[in-house]
Amino acid sequence: ADMETVMRSRELTETRMMQ
């Protein structure tokens, strides 16, 4: 599991939730 990938996925998910 890549930490960078997890962080990016989390950011994308949060951004989607906000919008």
Short mmCIF file of N, CA and C in Angstrom, two decimals:
data_model
loop_
_atom_site.label_atom_id
_atom_site.label_comp_id
_atom_site.label_asym_id
_atom_site.label_seq_id
_atom_site.Cartn_x
_atom_site.Cartn_y
_atom_site.Cartn_z
N ALA A 1 0.86 -1.21 0.00
CA ALA A 1 0.00 0.00 0.00
C ALA A 1 0.88 1.25 0.00
N ASP A 2 0.60 2.13 -0.93
CA ASP A 2 1.43 3.35 -1.02
C ASP A 2 0.78 4.47 -0.21
N MET A 3 1.56 5.05 0.69
CA MET A 3 1.02 6.14 1.52
C MET A 3 0.54 7.28 0.65
N GLU A 4 1.33 7.61 -0.38
CA GLU A 4 0.96 8.73 -1.28
C GLU A 4 -0.40 8.46 -1.92
N THR A 5 -0.58 7.23 -2.38
CA THR A 5 -1.85 6.89 -3.04
C THR A 5 -3.01 7.04 -2.06
N VAL A 6 -2.81 6.55 -0.84
CA VAL A 6 -3.87 6.65 0.18
C VAL A 6 -4.20 8.11 0.45
N MET A 7 -3.17 8.93 0.62
CA MET A 7 -3.41 10.35 0.91
C MET A 7 -4.18 10.99 -0.24
N ARG A 8 -3.76 10.70 -1.49
CA ARG A 8 -4.45 11.30 -2.65
C ARG A 8 -5.89 10.83 -2.68
N SER A 9 -6.12 9.55 -2.50
CA SER A 9 -7.49 9.02 -2.55
C SER A 9 -8.34 9.71 -1.48
N ARG A 10 -7.77 9.90 -0.31
CA ARG A 10 -8.53 10.54 0.78
C ARG A 10 -8.86 11.97 0.39
N GLU A 11 -7.90 12.68 -0.16
CA GLU A 11 -8.15 14.09 -0.56
C GLU A 11 -9.26 14.13 -1.61
N LEU A 12 -9.16 13.24 -2.60
CA LEU A 12 -10.18 13.22 -3.67
C LEU A 12 -11.55 12.91 -3.07
N THR A 13 -11.60 11.97 -2.15
CA THR A 13 -12.88 11.61 -1.53
C THR A 13 -13.45 12.79 -0.77
N GLU A 14 -12.61 13.45 0.03
CA GLU A 14 -13.09 14.60 0.81
C GLU A 14 -13.59 15.69 -0.13
N THR A 15 -12.85 15.95 -1.20
CA THR A 15 -13.25 17.00 -2.15
C THR A 15 -14.60 16.63 -2.76
N ARG A 16 -14.78 15.38 -3.10
CA ARG A 16 -16.06 14.94 -3.71
C ARG A 16 -17.19 15.14 -2.71
N MET A 17 -16.96 14.79 -1.46
CA MET A 17 -18.00 14.93 -0.43
C MET A 17 -18.39 16.40 -0.26
N MET A 18 -17.40 17.28 -0.26
CA MET A 18 -17.67 18.71 -0.07
C MET A 18 -18.52 19.23 -1.23
N GLN A 19 -18.20 18.79 -2.44
CA GLN A 19 -18.96 19.25 -3.60
C GLN A 19 -20.20 18.38 -3.71
#
